[in-house]
N, CA, C and O atoms as a GROMACS GRO file, in nm:
protein
  260
    1MET      N    1   0.935  -3.571  -0.176
    1MET     CA    2   0.849  -3.478  -0.246
    1MET      C    3   0.820  -3.354  -0.161
    1MET      O    4   0.738  -3.272  -0.200
    2ASP      N    5   0.886  -3.341  -0.048
    2ASP     CA    6   0.865  -3.225   0.037
    2ASP      C    7   0.966  -3.117  -0.002
    2ASP      O    8   1.070  -3.101   0.062
    3GLN      N    9   0.934  -3.044  -0.108
    3GLN     CA   10   1.024  -2.940  -0.156
    3GLN      C   11   0.966  -2.804  -0.124
    3GLN      O   12   0.846  -2.780  -0.135
    4LYS      N   13   1.055  -2.716  -0.083
    4LYS     CA   14   1.015  -2.579  -0.056
    4LYS      C   15   1.055  -2.493  -0.175
    4LYS      O   16   1.167  -2.499  -0.224
    5VAL      N   17   0.960  -2.413  -0.219
    5VAL     CA   18   0.986  -2.325  -0.332
    5VAL      C   19   0.997  -2.183  -0.278
    5VAL      O   20   0.905  -2.133  -0.213
    6LYS      N   21   1.108  -2.119  -0.305
    6LYS     CA   22   1.126  -1.981  -0.263
    6LYS      C   23   1.098  -1.890  -0.382
    6LYS      O   24   1.152  -1.908  -0.492
    7ARG      N   25   1.014  -1.795  -0.357
    7ARG     CA   26   0.985  -1.696  -0.460
    7ARG      C   27   1.044  -1.564  -0.413
    7ARG      O   28   1.020  -1.520  -0.301
    8GLY      N   29   1.119  -1.504  -0.497
    8GLY     CA   30   1.181  -1.378  -0.461
    8GLY      C   31   1.150  -1.273  -0.564
    8GLY      O   32   1.069  -1.293  -0.655
    9GLY      N   33   1.214  -1.164  -0.548
    9GLY     CA   34   1.194  -1.057  -0.644
    9GLY      C   35   1.102  -0.950  -0.593
    9GLY      O   36   1.053  -0.954  -0.480
   10MET      N   37   1.080  -0.855  -0.678
   10MET     CA   38   0.998  -0.740  -0.641
   10MET      C   39   0.852  -0.764  -0.678
   10MET      O   40   0.821  -0.829  -0.778
   11GLY      N   41   0.765  -0.712  -0.596
   11GLY     CA   42   0.623  -0.722  -0.624
   11GLY      C   43   0.578  -0.612  -0.720
   11GLY      O   44   0.656  -0.526  -0.759
   12THR      N   45   0.452  -0.617  -0.755
   12THR     CA   46   0.396  -0.522  -0.850
   12THR      C   47   0.404  -0.378  -0.798
   12THR      O   48   0.441  -0.288  -0.873
   13LEU      N   49   0.370  -0.358  -0.672
   13LEU     CA   50   0.374  -0.223  -0.616
   13LEU      C   51   0.516  -0.170  -0.607
   13LEU      O   52   0.539  -0.050  -0.626
   14SER      N   53   0.612  -0.256  -0.579
   14SER     CA   54   0.751  -0.214  -0.574
   14SER      C   55   0.800  -0.172  -0.711
   14SER      O   56   0.870  -0.071  -0.724
   15VAL      N   57   0.764  -0.248  -0.813
   15VAL     CA   58   0.804  -0.214  -0.949
   15VAL      C   59   0.738  -0.082  -0.991
   15VAL      O   60   0.804   0.003  -1.051
   16LEU      N   61   0.611  -0.065  -0.961
   16LEU     CA   62   0.541   0.058  -0.996
   16LEU      C   63   0.605   0.178  -0.925
   16LEU      O   64   0.624   0.283  -0.987
   17THR      N   65   0.637   0.163  -0.798
   17THR     CA   66   0.702   0.271  -0.724
   17THR      C   67   0.836   0.306  -0.785
   17THR      O   68   0.868   0.424  -0.802
   18LEU      N   69   0.914   0.205  -0.817
   18LEU     CA   70   1.045   0.228  -0.878
   18LEU      C   71   1.032   0.300  -1.013
   18LEU      O   72   1.109   0.391  -1.042
   19ILE      N   73   0.935   0.259  -1.094
   19ILE     CA   74   0.912   0.324  -1.223
   19ILE      C   75   0.874   0.471  -1.204
   19ILE      O   76   0.927   0.558  -1.274
   20LEU      N   77   0.784   0.498  -1.111
   20LEU     CA   78   0.742   0.636  -1.087
   20LEU      C   79   0.857   0.722  -1.035
   20LEU      O   80   0.868   0.838  -1.072
   21ILE      N   81   0.941   0.665  -0.949
   21ILE     CA   82   1.056   0.740  -0.898
   21ILE      C   83   1.153   0.773  -1.011
   21ILE      O   84   1.203   0.885  -1.019
   22VAL      N   85   1.179   0.676  -1.098
   22VAL     CA   86   1.268   0.701  -1.211
   22VAL      C   87   1.210   0.808  -1.304
   22VAL      O   88   1.282   0.897  -1.349
   23LEU      N   89   1.080   0.800  -1.331
   23LEU     CA   90   1.016   0.900  -1.415
   23LEU      C   91   1.023   1.039  -1.352
   23LEU      O   92   1.044   1.138  -1.422
   24LYS      N   93   1.006   1.047  -1.221
   24LYS     CA   94   1.014   1.175  -1.151
   24LYS      C   95   1.155   1.230  -1.156
   24LYS      O   96   1.174   1.349  -1.182
   25LEU      N   97   1.255   1.146  -1.131
   25LEU     CA   98   1.393   1.193  -1.128
   25LEU      C   99   1.445   1.231  -1.266
   25LEU      O  100   1.532   1.317  -1.278
   26THR      N  101   1.393   1.168  -1.370
   26THR     CA  102   1.434   1.204  -1.506
   26THR      C  103   1.356   1.322  -1.561
   26THR      O  104   1.387   1.372  -1.669
   27GLY      N  105   1.254   1.367  -1.489
   27GLY     CA  106   1.178   1.484  -1.531
   27GLY      C  107   1.066   1.454  -1.630
   27GLY      O  108   1.008   1.547  -1.686
   28LEU      N  109   1.035   1.328  -1.651
   28LEU     CA  110   0.928   1.294  -1.745
   28LEU      C  111   0.789   1.315  -1.687
   28LEU      O  112   0.692   1.333  -1.761
   29ILE      N  113   0.778   1.313  -1.555
   29ILE     CA  114   0.652   1.348  -1.491
   29ILE      C  115   0.680   1.459  -1.390
   29ILE      O  116   0.788   1.464  -1.330
   30ASP      N  117   0.586   1.546  -1.372
   30ASP     CA  118   0.602   1.660  -1.282
   30ASP      C  119   0.503   1.649  -1.166
   30ASP      O  120   0.436   1.746  -1.130
   31TRP      N  121   0.494   1.530  -1.110
   31TRP     CA  122   0.401   1.505  -1.000
   31TRP      C  123   0.468   1.539  -0.868
   31TRP      O  124   0.590   1.548  -0.858
   32SER      N  125   0.385   1.559  -0.767
   32SER     CA  126   0.435   1.576  -0.632
   32SER      C  127   0.489   1.441  -0.583
   32SER      O  128   0.446   1.335  -0.628
   33TRP      N  129   0.586   1.448  -0.489
   33TRP     CA  130   0.642   1.324  -0.436
   33TRP      C  131   0.538   1.242  -0.361
   33TRP      O  132   0.550   1.120  -0.349
   34VAL      N  133   0.434   1.309  -0.312
   34VAL     CA  134   0.326   1.237  -0.244
   34VAL      C  135   0.262   1.137  -0.340
   34VAL      O  136   0.233   1.023  -0.301
   35TRP      N  137   0.240   1.178  -0.465
   35TRP     CA  138   0.176   1.091  -0.563
   35TRP      C  139   0.273   0.992  -0.624
   35TRP      O  140   0.235   0.881  -0.662
   36VAL      N  141   0.400   1.031  -0.633
   36VAL     CA  142   0.500   0.938  -0.684
   36VAL      C  143   0.515   0.819  -0.588
   36VAL      O  144   0.532   0.706  -0.632
   37LEU      N  145   0.508   0.846  -0.459
   37LEU     CA  146   0.522   0.741  -0.359
   37LEU      C  147   0.387   0.682  -0.315
   37LEU      O  148   0.382   0.605  -0.219
   38SER      N  149   0.281   0.716  -0.385
   38SER     CA  150   0.148   0.666  -0.347
   38SER      C  151   0.134   0.514  -0.352
   38SER      O  152   0.056   0.460  -0.273
   39PRO      N  153   0.204   0.441  -0.439
   39PRO     CA  154   0.191   0.294  -0.432
   39PRO      C  155   0.242   0.236  -0.299
   39PRO      O  156   0.213   0.121  -0.266
   40VAL      N  157   0.317   0.315  -0.224
   40VAL     CA  158   0.366   0.268  -0.094
   40VAL      C  159   0.263   0.295   0.015
   40VAL      O  160   0.236   0.208   0.098
   41TRP      N  161   0.204   0.416   0.015
   41TRP     CA  162   0.118   0.452   0.127
   41TRP      C  163  -0.031   0.424   0.107
   41TRP      O  164  -0.103   0.410   0.205
   42ILE      N  165  -0.079   0.416  -0.015
   42ILE     CA  166  -0.222   0.392  -0.037
   42ILE      C  167  -0.267   0.254   0.014
   42ILE      O  168  -0.371   0.246   0.080
   43PRO      N  169  -0.193   0.145  -0.012
   43PRO     CA  170  -0.237   0.017   0.045
   43PRO      C  171  -0.239   0.016   0.198
   43PRO      O  172  -0.328  -0.043   0.260
   44GLY      N  173  -0.141   0.081   0.259
   44GLY     CA  174  -0.139   0.090   0.405
   44GLY      C  175  -0.257   0.168   0.458
   44GLY      O  176  -0.318   0.130   0.558
   45LEU      N  177  -0.291   0.276   0.391
   45LEU     CA  178  -0.407   0.355   0.429
   45LEU      C  179  -0.536   0.275   0.414
   45LEU      O  180  -0.624   0.281   0.499
   46PHE      N  181  -0.546   0.200   0.304
   46PHE     CA  182  -0.663   0.117   0.280
   46PHE      C  183  -0.682   0.015   0.393
   46PHE      O  184  -0.792   0.001   0.446
   47PHE      N  185  -0.574  -0.056   0.430
   47PHE     CA  186  -0.586  -0.156   0.536
   47PHE      C  187  -0.614  -0.092   0.672
   47PHE      O  188  -0.684  -0.151   0.754
   48ALA      N  189  -0.560   0.027   0.696
   48ALA     CA  190  -0.588   0.097   0.822
   48ALA      C  191  -0.736   0.135   0.830
   48ALA      O  192  -0.797   0.123   0.937
   49VAL      N  193  -0.794   0.180   0.719
   49VAL     CA  194  -0.936   0.217   0.718
   49VAL      C  195  -1.023   0.093   0.738
   49VAL      O  196  -1.120   0.097   0.814
   50VAL      N  197  -0.990  -0.016   0.670
   50VAL     CA  198  -1.067  -0.140   0.686
   50VAL      C  199  -1.057  -0.189   0.830
   50VAL      O  200  -1.158  -0.230   0.888
   51PHE      N  201  -0.938  -0.185   0.888
   51PHE     CA  202  -0.920  -0.227   1.027
   51PHE      C  203  -1.002  -0.140   1.122
   51PHE      O  204  -1.065  -0.191   1.215
   52ALA      N  205  -1.001  -0.009   1.099
   52ALA     CA  206  -1.079   0.082   1.184
   52ALA      C  207  -1.228   0.054   1.172
   52ALA      O  208  -1.300   0.057   1.272
   53ILE      N  209  -1.276   0.027   1.052
   53ILE     CA  210  -1.418  -0.003   1.033
   53ILE      C  211  -1.456  -0.131   1.106
   53ILE      O  212  -1.560  -0.137   1.172
   54ILE      N  213  -1.372  -0.233   1.095
   54ILE     CA  214  -1.399  -0.360   1.165
   54ILE      C  215  -1.396  -0.340   1.316
   54ILE      O  216  -1.481  -0.392   1.388
   55LEU      N  217  -1.298  -0.264   1.363
   55LEU     CA  218  -1.285  -0.240   1.507
   55LEU      C  219  -1.405  -0.163   1.560
   55LEU      O  220  -1.464  -0.201   1.662
   56ILE      N  221  -1.442  -0.055   1.493
   56ILE     CA  222  -1.556   0.026   1.537
   56ILE      C  223  -1.686  -0.053   1.525
   56ILE      O  224  -1.771  -0.047   1.614
   57GLY      N  225  -1.702  -0.127   1.416
   57GLY     CA  226  -1.822  -0.209   1.400
   57GLY      C  227  -1.837  -0.314   1.507
   57GLY      O  228  -1.947  -0.339   1.555
   58GLY      N  229  -1.727  -0.376   1.546
   58GLY     CA  230  -1.731  -0.476   1.653
   58GLY      C  231  -1.767  -0.416   1.786
   58GLY      O  232  -1.844  -0.475   1.863
   59ARG      N  233  -1.712  -0.298   1.815
   59ARG     CA  234  -1.745  -0.233   1.943
   59ARG      C  235  -1.890  -0.187   1.946
   59ARG      O  236  -1.955  -0.193   2.050
   60LEU      N  237  -1.941  -0.139   1.833
   60LEU     CA  238  -2.081  -0.098   1.828
   60LEU      C  239  -2.174  -0.218   1.845
   60LEU      O  240  -2.277  -0.209   1.911
   61LYS      N  241  -2.137  -0.329   1.783
   61LYS     CA  242  -2.220  -0.449   1.791
   61LYS      C  243  -2.226  -0.504   1.933
   61LYS      O  244  -2.330  -0.553   1.977
   62GLU      N  245  -2.115  -0.494   2.005
   62GLU     CA  246  -2.112  -0.545   2.142
   62GLU      C  247  -2.170  -0.445   2.241
   62GLU      O  248  -2.184  -0.477   2.359
   63GLY      N  249  -2.205  -0.327   2.196
   63GLY     CA  250  -2.264  -0.227   2.283
   63GLY      C  251  -2.166  -0.158   2.375
   63GLY      O  252  -2.205  -0.105   2.479
   64LYS      N  253  -2.039  -0.159   2.340
   64LYS     CA  254  -1.939  -0.094   2.426
   64LYS      C  255  -1.923   0.053   2.394
   64LYS      O  256  -1.842   0.122   2.456
   65TRP      N  257  -2.001   0.104   2.295
   65TRP     CA  258  -1.998   0.247   2.265
   65TRP      C  259  -2.136   0.300   2.268
   65TRP      O  260  -2.156   0.420   2.245
   0.00000   0.00000   0.00000
């Protein structure tokens, strides 16, 4: 009963990015490439901000700043 299940395929953000790229290349949307590729960079930015808040909060709590 020790079976490993592999899940593959594209995630939601990958599908959204692909859809936006296709829409941009076909001319159906006239957005900047920054916004077309936003499903790629917004989650990274979010985690970087959360990490920075945790890091700064920890240093403030320990009195190292």
